Short mmCIF file of C-alpha atoms and ligand atoms in Angstrom, two decimals:
data_model
loop_
_atom_site.label_atom_id
_atom_site.label_comp_id
_atom_site.label_asym_id
_atom_site.label_seq_id
_atom_site.Cartn_x
_atom_site.Cartn_y
_atom_site.Cartn_z
CA UNK A 196 14.86 17.08 6.48
CA UNK A 197 11.23 16.26 5.61
CA UNK A 198 9.87 13.50 3.41
CA UNK A 199 6.67 14.28 1.47
CA UNK A 200 4.89 11.65 -0.58
CA UNK A 201 2.25 12.57 -3.16
CA UNK A 202 -0.03 9.85 -4.48
CA UNK A 203 -1.39 9.40 -8.00
CA UNK A 204 -4.45 11.63 -7.69
CA UNK A 205 -2.36 14.41 -6.11
CA UNK A 206 -0.46 14.66 -9.40
CA UNK A 207 -3.22 13.25 -11.62
CA UNK A 208 -3.61 16.35 -13.78
CA UNK A 209 -1.07 18.98 -14.91
CA UNK A 210 -2.92 21.51 -12.73
CA UNK A 211 -2.56 19.30 -9.64
CA UNK A 212 1.12 18.73 -10.36
CA UNK A 213 1.57 22.51 -10.51
CA UNK A 214 -0.20 22.84 -7.15
CA UNK A 215 2.11 20.22 -5.63
CA UNK A 216 5.09 22.30 -6.76
CA UNK A 217 3.55 25.22 -4.82
CA UNK A 218 3.08 23.09 -1.70
CA UNK A 219 6.65 21.80 -1.66
CA UNK A 220 8.26 25.16 -2.47
CA UNK A 221 8.40 26.54 1.08
CA UNK A 222 12.12 26.81 1.72
CA UNK A 223 12.38 23.73 3.96
CA UNK A 224 14.68 21.01 2.67
CA UNK A 225 12.83 17.88 1.66
CA UNK A 226 12.69 14.69 -0.34
CA UNK A 227 9.52 14.46 -2.42
CA UNK A 228 8.41 10.91 -3.23
CA UNK A 229 6.01 10.62 -6.15
CA UNK A 230 3.69 7.90 -7.42
CA UNK A 231 2.81 7.51 -11.05
CA UNK A 232 0.06 9.90 -12.21
CA UNK A 233 -3.34 8.39 -11.36
CA UNK A 234 -4.39 5.52 -13.57
CA UNK A 235 -0.96 5.07 -15.15
CA UNK A 236 0.07 1.98 -13.15
CA UNK A 237 -3.30 0.38 -13.95
CA UNK A 238 -2.67 1.06 -17.64
CA UNK A 239 0.80 -0.47 -17.40
CA UNK A 240 -0.61 -3.54 -15.65
CA UNK A 241 -3.10 -3.86 -18.48
CA UNK A 242 -0.37 -3.54 -21.15
CA UNK A 243 1.68 -6.28 -19.48
CA UNK A 244 -1.50 -8.36 -19.27
CA UNK A 245 -2.04 -8.09 -23.04
CA UNK A 246 1.57 -8.92 -23.86
CA UNK A 247 2.12 -11.81 -21.52
CA UNK A 248 -1.11 -13.27 -20.21
CA UNK A 249 -3.56 -12.70 -23.06
CA UNK A 250 -0.87 -13.08 -25.73
CA UNK A 251 -2.41 -10.22 -27.66
CA UNK A 252 0.47 -7.87 -28.61
CA UNK A 253 -1.70 -5.90 -31.05
CA UNK A 254 -4.09 -4.94 -28.24
CA UNK A 255 -1.09 -4.17 -26.02
CA UNK A 256 0.24 -1.90 -28.75
CA UNK A 257 -3.11 -0.12 -28.96
CA UNK A 258 -3.00 0.47 -25.20
CA UNK A 259 0.52 1.89 -25.48
CA UNK A 260 -0.64 4.27 -28.22
CA UNK A 261 -3.47 5.41 -25.94
CA UNK A 262 -1.06 5.88 -23.02
CA UNK A 263 1.22 7.89 -25.29
CA UNK A 264 -1.63 10.22 -26.25
CA UNK A 265 -2.54 10.73 -22.57
CA UNK A 266 1.10 11.42 -21.63
CA UNK A 267 1.57 13.88 -24.50
CA UNK A 268 -1.59 15.77 -23.54
CA UNK A 269 -0.29 15.91 -19.95
CA UNK A 270 3.10 17.41 -20.78
CA UNK A 271 1.65 19.80 -23.34
CA UNK A 272 -0.46 21.33 -20.59
CA UNK A 273 2.30 21.15 -17.96
CA UNK A 274 5.12 22.94 -19.75
CA UNK A 275 5.03 26.43 -21.20
CA UNK A 276 8.65 26.73 -22.29
CA UNK A 277 9.48 24.79 -25.50
CA UNK A 278 12.80 23.43 -24.22
CA UNK A 279 11.05 21.91 -21.17
CA UNK A 280 8.21 20.54 -23.30
CA UNK A 281 10.77 18.90 -25.58
CA UNK A 282 12.42 17.30 -22.54
CA UNK A 283 9.03 16.13 -21.21
CA UNK A 284 8.33 14.49 -24.58
CA UNK A 285 11.76 12.86 -24.57
CA UNK A 286 10.90 11.27 -21.19
CA UNK A 287 7.71 9.80 -22.70
CA UNK A 288 9.57 8.54 -25.72
CA UNK A 289 12.18 6.82 -23.57
CA UNK A 290 9.57 4.95 -21.49
CA UNK A 291 7.33 4.02 -24.39
CA UNK A 292 10.26 2.73 -26.44
CA UNK A 293 10.97 0.34 -23.56
CA UNK A 294 7.32 -0.79 -23.49
CA UNK A 295 7.21 -1.33 -27.24
CA UNK A 296 10.42 -3.34 -27.19
CA UNK A 297 8.72 -6.02 -25.07
CA UNK A 298 5.67 -6.69 -27.18
CA UNK A 299 6.88 -9.78 -29.01
CA UNK A 300 8.82 -11.41 -26.22
CA UNK A 301 7.72 -14.38 -24.17
CA UNK A 302 6.53 -13.83 -20.63
CA UNK A 303 9.16 -12.80 -18.23
CA UNK A 304 8.41 -11.47 -14.76
CA UNK A 305 11.48 -9.21 -14.93
CA UNK A 306 10.13 -7.47 -18.03
CA UNK A 307 6.72 -7.10 -16.42
CA UNK A 308 8.30 -5.26 -13.48
CA UNK A 309 10.21 -2.99 -15.88
CA UNK A 310 6.88 -2.13 -17.56
CA UNK A 311 5.26 -1.32 -14.20
CA UNK A 312 8.16 0.98 -13.22
CA UNK A 313 7.62 3.41 -16.10
CA UNK A 314 4.81 5.36 -14.41
CA UNK A 315 6.97 6.61 -11.53
CA UNK A 316 9.98 7.09 -13.81
CA UNK A 317 7.96 9.45 -16.02
CA UNK A 318 6.05 11.38 -13.31
CA UNK A 319 9.19 12.22 -11.32
CA UNK A 320 11.07 13.45 -14.37
CA UNK A 321 8.15 15.67 -15.42
CA UNK A 322 7.88 17.07 -11.91
CA UNK A 323 11.61 17.77 -11.73
CA UNK A 324 11.46 19.50 -15.13
CA UNK A 325 8.41 21.52 -14.10
CA UNK A 326 10.13 22.68 -10.89
CA UNK A 327 13.13 23.77 -12.90
CA UNK A 328 10.95 25.55 -15.45
CA UNK A 329 9.50 27.51 -12.51
CA UNK A 330 12.97 28.36 -11.22
CA UNK A 331 12.68 25.97 -8.24
CA UNK A 332 16.03 24.33 -7.64
CA UNK A 333 15.52 20.55 -7.58
CA UNK A 334 17.41 17.33 -8.10
CA UNK A 335 16.34 13.79 -8.98
CA UNK A 336 17.40 10.93 -6.71
CA UNK A 337 17.02 7.69 -8.71
CA UNK A 338 15.22 5.22 -6.41
CA UNK A 339 16.69 2.35 -8.43
CA UNK A 340 20.09 3.31 -7.01
CA UNK A 341 19.18 3.03 -3.34
CA UNK A 342 15.82 1.28 -2.82
CA UNK A 343 16.45 -2.44 -2.56
CA UNK A 344 14.55 -5.53 -1.48
CA UNK A 345 16.01 -8.82 -0.37
CA UNK A 346 13.76 -11.91 -0.50
CA UNK A 347 10.79 -9.59 -1.02
CA UNK A 348 11.49 -7.37 2.00
CA UNK A 349 13.20 -3.97 2.12
CA UNK A 350 16.90 -4.18 2.86
CA UNK A 351 16.82 -1.31 5.34
CA UNK A 352 20.53 -1.32 6.07
CA UNK A 353 21.41 -1.08 2.38
CA UNK A 354 18.81 1.63 1.75
CA UNK A 355 20.12 3.70 4.65
CA UNK A 356 23.78 3.38 3.67
CA UNK A 357 23.25 4.02 -0.02
CA UNK A 358 20.75 6.88 0.27
CA UNK A 359 22.82 8.77 2.81
CA UNK A 360 25.89 8.32 0.63
CA UNK A 361 24.05 9.68 -2.43
CA UNK A 362 22.81 12.67 -0.42
CA UNK A 363 26.29 13.30 0.97
CA UNK A 364 27.79 13.24 -2.53
CA UNK A 365 25.18 15.54 -4.05
CA UNK A 366 25.00 19.31 -3.86
CA UNK A 367 22.80 20.74 -1.14
CA UNK A 368 19.51 21.08 -3.02
CA UNK A 369 16.42 22.33 -1.17
CA UNK A 370 14.28 19.85 -3.07
CA UNK A 371 15.08 16.23 -3.92
CA UNK A 372 12.59 14.23 -5.98
CA UNK A 373 12.43 10.45 -6.11
CA UNK A 374 10.22 7.61 -7.26
CA UNK A 375 7.94 5.75 -4.88
CA UNK A 376 7.06 2.08 -5.40
CA UNK A 377 10.04 1.01 -7.51
CA UNK A 378 13.20 -0.69 -6.32
CA UNK A 379 15.72 -3.36 -7.26
CA UNK A 380 15.88 -6.87 -5.90
CA UNK A 381 18.92 -8.77 -4.66
CA UNK A 382 19.80 -9.73 -8.26
CA UNK A 383 19.81 -6.09 -9.34
CA UNK A 384 16.60 -6.47 -11.37
CA UNK A 385 13.90 -3.81 -11.31
CA UNK A 386 11.17 -4.73 -8.84
CA UNK A 387 8.51 -2.96 -6.77
CA UNK A 388 7.02 -2.70 -3.29
CA UNK A 389 3.60 -3.90 -4.53
CA UNK A 390 0.57 -1.81 -5.40
CA UNK A 391 0.25 1.32 -3.30
CA UNK A 392 3.92 0.94 -2.39
CA UNK A 393 4.87 4.62 -2.64
CA UNK A 394 3.73 5.12 0.97
CA UNK A 395 6.13 2.37 1.98
CA UNK A 396 8.93 4.01 -0.04
CA UNK A 397 8.33 7.30 1.78
CA UNK A 398 8.44 5.64 5.19
CA UNK A 399 11.60 3.71 4.33
CA UNK A 400 13.25 6.88 3.05
CA UNK A 401 12.13 8.81 6.15
CA UNK A 402 13.58 6.15 8.42
CA UNK A 403 16.81 5.95 6.39
CA UNK A 404 17.55 9.66 6.72
CA UNK A 405 15.99 9.99 10.20
CA UNK A 406 13.58 12.59 8.81
CA UNK A 407 11.90 15.12 11.04
CA UNK A 408 8.52 14.06 9.70
CA UNK A 409 7.02 11.89 6.96
CA UNK A 410 4.04 13.46 5.19
CA UNK A 411 1.69 11.38 3.05
CA UNK A 412 -0.30 13.73 0.82
CA UNK A 413 -3.40 12.25 -0.76
CA UNK A 414 -6.93 13.11 -1.87
CA UNK A 415 -8.63 13.05 1.55
CA UNK A 416 -8.10 14.88 4.83
CA UNK A 417 -6.34 12.07 6.67
CA UNK A 418 -7.40 8.68 8.01
CA UNK A 419 -11.16 8.49 8.45
CA UNK A 420 -12.94 6.50 11.14
CA UNK A 421 -14.38 4.16 8.49
CA UNK A 422 -13.92 3.44 4.81
CA UNK A 423 -15.42 6.46 2.99
CA UNK A 424 -15.86 4.40 -0.18
CA UNK A 425 -18.49 2.24 1.53
CA UNK A 426 -19.80 4.18 4.51
CA UNK A 427 -21.62 7.51 4.82
CA UNK A 428 -20.69 10.19 7.35
CA UNK A 429 -17.10 9.16 8.05
CA UNK A 430 -14.85 11.66 9.84
CA UNK A 431 -11.16 12.40 9.85
CA UNK A 432 -9.22 11.23 12.94
CA UNK A 433 -6.79 13.75 14.42
CA UNK A 434 -4.30 11.34 15.99
CA UNK A 435 -3.45 7.65 15.87
CA UNK A 436 -0.68 5.77 17.64
CA UNK A 437 1.77 3.86 15.43
CA UNK A 438 0.22 0.56 16.55
CA UNK A 439 -3.33 1.68 15.77
CA UNK A 440 -2.30 2.98 12.35
CA UNK A 441 -0.34 -0.18 11.59
CA UNK A 442 -3.40 -2.34 12.39
CA UNK A 443 -5.65 -0.15 10.23
CA UNK A 444 -3.25 -0.15 7.31
CA UNK A 445 -2.76 -3.91 7.51
CA UNK A 446 -6.49 -4.56 7.81
CA UNK A 447 -7.53 -2.63 4.76
CA UNK A 448 -7.51 1.17 5.23
CA UNK A 449 -6.42 1.84 1.64
CA UNK A 450 -5.07 5.27 2.51
CA UNK A 451 -1.88 3.61 3.77
CA UNK A 452 0.12 0.71 2.31
CA UNK A 453 -0.15 -2.24 4.75
CA UNK A 454 3.47 -2.05 5.96
CA UNK A 455 4.10 1.65 5.63
CA UNK A 456 3.82 2.54 9.32
CA UNK A 457 6.43 0.05 10.50
CA UNK A 458 9.66 1.86 9.44
CA UNK A 459 8.34 5.12 10.91
CA UNK A 460 7.41 3.37 14.15
CA UNK A 461 10.83 1.72 14.44
CA UNK A 462 12.53 5.10 14.04
CA UNK A 463 9.86 7.02 15.98
CA UNK A 464 9.23 9.49 13.15
CA UNK A 465 5.80 11.12 13.13
CA UNK A 466 3.71 10.50 10.01
CA UNK A 467 1.17 13.09 8.91
CA UNK A 468 -1.56 12.39 6.40
CA UNK A 469 -2.55 15.52 4.52
CA UNK A 470 -4.93 16.51 1.75
CA UNK A 471 -3.46 17.93 -1.45
CA UNK A 472 -6.91 19.28 -2.39
CA UNK A 473 -7.20 21.07 0.96
CA UNK A 474 -3.65 21.71 2.21
CA UNK A 475 -4.69 23.65 5.30
CA UNK A 476 -6.87 20.82 6.71
CA UNK A 477 -5.38 19.27 9.86
CA UNK A 478 -5.33 15.69 8.59
CA UNK A 479 -4.10 12.87 10.81
CA UNK A 480 -0.93 12.65 12.85
CA UNK A 481 0.47 9.22 13.60
CA UNK A 482 2.97 9.16 16.46
CA UNK A 483 3.94 7.24 19.58
CA UNK A 484 1.26 8.73 21.82
CA UNK A 485 -1.26 6.20 23.12
CA UNK A 486 -4.25 8.36 23.93
CA UNK A 487 -7.24 6.11 23.25
CA UNK A 488 -9.84 5.63 25.98
CA UNK A 489 -10.99 2.18 26.97
CA UNK A 490 -13.42 0.43 24.65
CA UNK A 491 -13.48 3.35 22.25
CA UNK A 492 -13.37 2.33 18.61
CA UNK A 493 -11.15 4.86 16.89
CA UNK A 494 -11.62 3.45 13.41
CA UNK A 495 -13.06 0.58 11.43
CA UNK A 496 -11.51 -0.97 8.32
CA UNK A 497 -12.15 -3.94 6.07
CA UNK A 498 -9.83 -6.22 4.18
CA UNK A 499 -11.24 -8.25 1.28
CA UNK A 500 -9.88 -11.24 -0.58
CA UNK A 501 -9.58 -13.33 2.55
CA UNK A 502 -9.64 -17.13 2.48
CA UNK A 503 -10.88 -19.03 5.53
CA UNK A 504 -9.54 -22.52 6.16
CA UNK A 505 -11.14 -24.81 8.71
CA UNK A 506 -9.05 -27.78 9.79
CA UNK A 507 -10.81 -30.50 11.76
CA UNK A 508 -9.15 -33.36 13.54
CA UNK A 509 -10.82 -35.48 16.18
CA UNK A 510 -7.64 -37.39 16.83
CA UNK A 511 -5.00 -34.81 17.05
CA UNK A 512 -6.10 -31.54 18.53
CA UNK A 513 -5.88 -32.71 22.10
CA UNK A 514 -2.40 -33.94 21.44
CA UNK A 515 0.14 -31.17 21.69
CA UNK A 516 2.07 -30.40 18.53
CA UNK A 517 -0.96 -30.25 16.22
CA UNK A 518 -0.90 -26.47 15.86
CA UNK A 519 2.83 -26.62 15.26
CA UNK A 520 2.28 -29.01 12.35
CA UNK A 521 -0.33 -26.66 10.88
CA UNK A 522 1.93 -23.61 11.22
CA UNK A 523 4.85 -25.46 9.67
CA UNK A 524 2.84 -26.06 6.50
CA UNK A 525 2.04 -22.34 6.17
CA UNK A 526 5.63 -21.43 6.95
CA UNK A 527 6.92 -23.85 4.29
CA UNK A 528 4.86 -21.98 1.68
CA UNK A 529 5.63 -18.53 3.10
CA UNK A 530 1.94 -17.78 3.58
CA UNK A 531 1.18 -15.60 6.60
CA UNK A 532 -1.85 -16.35 8.74
CA UNK A 533 -3.96 -13.30 9.70
CA UNK A 534 -6.65 -14.56 12.09
CA UNK A 535 -6.91 -17.78 14.02
CA UNK A 536 -9.53 -19.33 16.29
CA UNK A 537 -9.45 -22.78 17.85
CA UNK A 538 -11.79 -25.25 19.50
CA UNK A 539 -11.09 -28.71 20.82
CA UNK A 540 -11.72 -30.37 17.48
CA UNK A 541 -11.02 -27.71 14.89
CA UNK A 542 -8.88 -24.75 13.98
CA UNK A 543 -10.09 -21.94 11.71
CA UNK A 544 -7.62 -19.53 10.24
CA UNK A 545 -7.40 -17.00 7.45
CA UNK A 546 -4.88 -16.14 4.76
CA UNK A 547 -4.90 -13.42 2.10
CA UNK A 548 -2.53 -15.01 -0.38
CA UNK A 549 -3.82 -17.93 -2.41
CA UNK A 550 -0.63 -18.62 -4.40
CA UNK A 551 -0.01 -21.94 -2.62
CA UNK A 552 -3.56 -22.60 -1.45
CA UNK A 553 -4.01 -25.92 -3.27
CA UNK A 554 -0.78 -27.46 -2.07
CA UNK A 555 -1.33 -26.14 1.47
CA UNK A 556 -4.82 -27.71 1.51
CA UNK A 557 -3.35 -31.00 0.24
CA UNK A 558 -0.73 -31.09 2.99
CA UNK A 559 -3.27 -30.13 5.66
CA UNK A 560 -5.44 -33.08 4.56
CA UNK A 561 -2.60 -35.38 5.50
CA UNK A 562 -2.79 -34.33 9.15
CA UNK A 563 -6.52 -33.54 9.45
CA UNK A 564 -9.80 -35.38 8.90
CA UNK A 565 -11.55 -32.45 7.20
CA UNK A 566 -10.18 -29.35 5.51
CA UNK A 567 -12.73 -26.77 4.37
CA UNK A 568 -11.77 -23.74 2.29
CA UNK A 569 -14.05 -20.69 1.92
CA UNK A 570 -13.13 -17.84 -0.39
CA UNK A 571 -14.67 -14.34 -0.69
CA UNK A 572 -14.32 -13.55 2.98
CA UNK A 573 -13.68 -10.14 4.54
CA UNK A 574 -11.99 -9.22 7.80
CA UNK A 575 -13.58 -6.25 9.52
CA UNK A 576 -11.25 -4.73 12.05
CA UNK A 577 -12.16 -2.31 14.82
CA UNK A 578 -9.14 -0.44 16.08
CA UNK A 579 -9.13 1.16 19.50
CA UNK A 580 -8.17 0.15 23.01
CA UNK A 581 -9.52 -3.11 24.40
CA UNK A 582 -7.45 -4.00 27.45
CA UNK A 583 -7.71 -7.44 28.97
CA UNK A 584 -9.13 -5.97 32.18
CA UNK A 585 -11.85 -3.91 30.47
CA UNK A 586 -15.45 -5.08 30.43
CA UNK A 587 -17.96 -4.66 27.65
CA UNK A 588 -15.68 -4.78 24.60
CA UNK A 589 -17.96 -7.18 22.71
CA UNK A 590 -20.83 -4.72 23.03
CA UNK A 591 -19.59 -3.18 19.76
CA UNK A 592 -20.81 -6.29 17.96
CA UNK A 593 -24.41 -5.79 19.13
CA UNK A 594 -25.72 -4.47 15.76
CA UNK A 595 -24.51 -7.61 13.99
CA UNK A 596 -26.54 -10.08 16.02
CA UNK A 597 -28.68 -11.14 13.07
CA UNK A 598 -25.74 -11.56 10.67
CA UNK A 599 -23.51 -14.62 10.26
CA UNK A 600 -20.08 -13.98 11.79
CA UNK A 601 -17.57 -16.64 10.76
CA UNK A 602 -14.79 -15.85 13.25
CA UNK A 603 -14.16 -13.39 16.10
CA UNK A 604 -10.75 -12.36 17.38
CA UNK A 605 -10.32 -10.33 20.56
CA UNK A 606 -7.31 -10.15 22.80
CA UNK A 607 -4.61 -10.81 20.20
CA UNK A 608 -3.47 -7.27 20.69
CA UNK A 609 -5.18 -4.70 22.83
CA UNK A 610 -5.68 -2.51 19.79
CA UNK A 611 -8.06 -4.56 17.76
CA UNK A 612 -11.22 -6.64 17.58
CA UNK A 613 -11.58 -8.42 14.26
CA UNK A 614 -14.37 -10.43 12.77
CA UNK A 615 -14.57 -12.53 9.65
CA UNK A 616 -17.66 -12.29 7.47
CA UNK A 617 -18.67 -13.26 3.98
CA UNK A 618 -17.81 -10.35 1.67
CA UNK A 619 -21.47 -9.99 0.65
CA UNK A 620 -22.18 -8.54 4.15
CA UNK A 621 -19.27 -6.10 4.15
CA UNK A 622 -21.10 -2.88 3.38
CA UNK A 623 -23.94 -3.70 5.79
CA UNK A 624 -21.50 -4.61 8.56
CA UNK A 625 -19.37 -1.48 8.10
CA UNK A 626 -22.36 0.85 8.04
CA UNK A 627 -24.12 -0.80 10.99
CA UNK A 628 -20.98 -0.75 13.13
CA UNK A 629 -20.42 2.86 12.13
CA UNK A 630 -23.94 3.96 13.03
CA UNK A 631 -23.72 2.08 16.34
CA UNK A 632 -20.28 3.32 17.39
CA UNK A 633 -20.36 6.90 16.09
CA UNK A 634 -24.08 7.73 16.32
P1 LIG B 767 -2.96 7.79 -3.20
O1 LIG B 767 -3.19 7.65 -4.67
O2 LIG B 767 -2.73 9.19 -2.77
O3 LIG B 767 -1.96 6.82 -2.66
P2 LIG B 767 -5.09 6.07 -2.29
O4 LIG B 767 -6.23 5.95 -3.27
O5 LIG B 767 -4.13 4.94 -2.23
O6 LIG B 767 -4.37 7.47 -2.55
O7 LIG B 767 -5.66 6.30 -0.82
C1 LIG B 767 -6.60 7.32 -0.56
C2 LIG B 767 -8.00 6.74 -0.61
O8 LIG B 767 -8.13 5.75 0.42
C3 LIG B 767 -9.10 7.73 -0.27
O9 LIG B 767 -9.50 8.45 -1.41
C4 LIG B 767 -10.21 6.85 0.29
O10 LIG B 767 -11.18 6.56 -0.68
C5 LIG B 767 -9.52 5.53 0.63
N1 LIG B 767 -9.70 5.11 2.02
C6 LIG B 767 -10.02 3.84 2.42
N2 LIG B 767 -10.11 3.77 3.74
C7 LIG B 767 -9.85 5.02 4.23
C8 LIG B 767 -9.82 5.57 5.53
N3 LIG B 767 -10.04 4.84 6.62
N4 LIG B 767 -9.53 6.88 5.64
C9 LIG B 767 -9.28 7.65 4.56
N5 LIG B 767 -9.31 7.17 3.30
C10 LIG B 767 -9.59 5.86 3.12
N1 LIG B 768 1.89 3.66 -8.68
C1 LIG B 768 1.81 2.53 -7.78
C2 LIG B 768 0.39 2.00 -7.74
O1 LIG B 768 -0.48 2.52 -8.40
C3 LIG B 768 2.32 2.83 -6.41
C4 LIG B 768 1.53 3.86 -5.62
O2 LIG B 768 0.71 4.59 -6.18
O3 LIG B 768 1.74 3.94 -4.42
O4 LIG B 768 0.16 1.01 -7.09
MG1 LIG B 769 -2.04 4.78 -2.12
#
């Protein structure tokens, strides 16, 4: 069985959704994982914002009315047969009734997650209806019945057991359709895998059913060697190893959710990134083959929203146990550290989650003489092969010699050199590295 995931832009217009039905209708059995139609999750976030954070239900209501008009226009163009159009409208009504029912309630994170789930719930039902209108035999698999997280992480054992049971109990359809992104948590409440999470859903589903292949269909011909939103002349990469792709996804290549490669890697299932707008383009294949040459940068990515923390202590660094004390504070507040560099008197590290930043800084001050926090930092990550025995790896940094680099990390893994810069230099750094490496 195959797993194919289509992102928001791939189904962003009725015409595109029709084209996706063509792509998936090839006789091979598959599970199709869909995102919300493009822009819908942003609109839902904004509705929740008005209800709960801005306390402006009237504005929230206005946004719902606008969303309703957009959804109605979508289904009117999608369906030709009146009975399918009526069903499509019923789907909209069901979701919007839920949204409207929350407008006068006090903030509740559970309700916010229910609001955010409506995009995928609507898009999958429309797609299923459209397939059936076209005589394509399809069946909906409700993700809320098998996709589960436990303490914020996917419960892979549960997902595997439940999904395989559902598939076993259902008739042998050639096409199953399910929602990306949404799930339930350990208390049974609706939750999600965070923004961009449909890629992660697809990988988890692929691993759960031991799929032949996981295909991520999007609006570009695979992973490019740099971020095409900021850099000119980027090119598609034919092949990446799981480790290279995992580093790129984690360090900012938006085309893949940060954790989406991991389930595929664990189960050794190839992942292909393909372009819905150009289905015959080769795209990128991610598999277990390690075919990078030494000191060759396969791709560059950038991750924004990074916070740098410098911890100085003249007394304690020489004493062993200081780093342990630092790590324990981050562990206590479940805040992962991305980069770290040390000297005899100071440690610099980065985090991307500022939820507990103030309390972490307070606790660090109790064991350090100085704690400095800098926001608006960016990690630029060069992914390739930099073995410990190779010479010349730092040569890639040559074009940055007149720019301030806050931290450098080499040797953590042999796949990556990372630097930390102020976000204001991001575009310059990406373009200069690109021109230097791929000229
Ligand atoms: P989807 O809605 O299909 O999930 P996304 O917008 O999440 O699509 O991801 C695709 C986008 O990722 C591309 O349009 C591109 O602008 C951006 N992107 C960022 N970095 C890369 C990269 N290295 N290679 C390809 N695309 C990238
Ligand atoms: N619809 C969700 C989002 O916009 C999930 C996804 O597209 O992957 O973040
Ligand atoms: Mg995405």
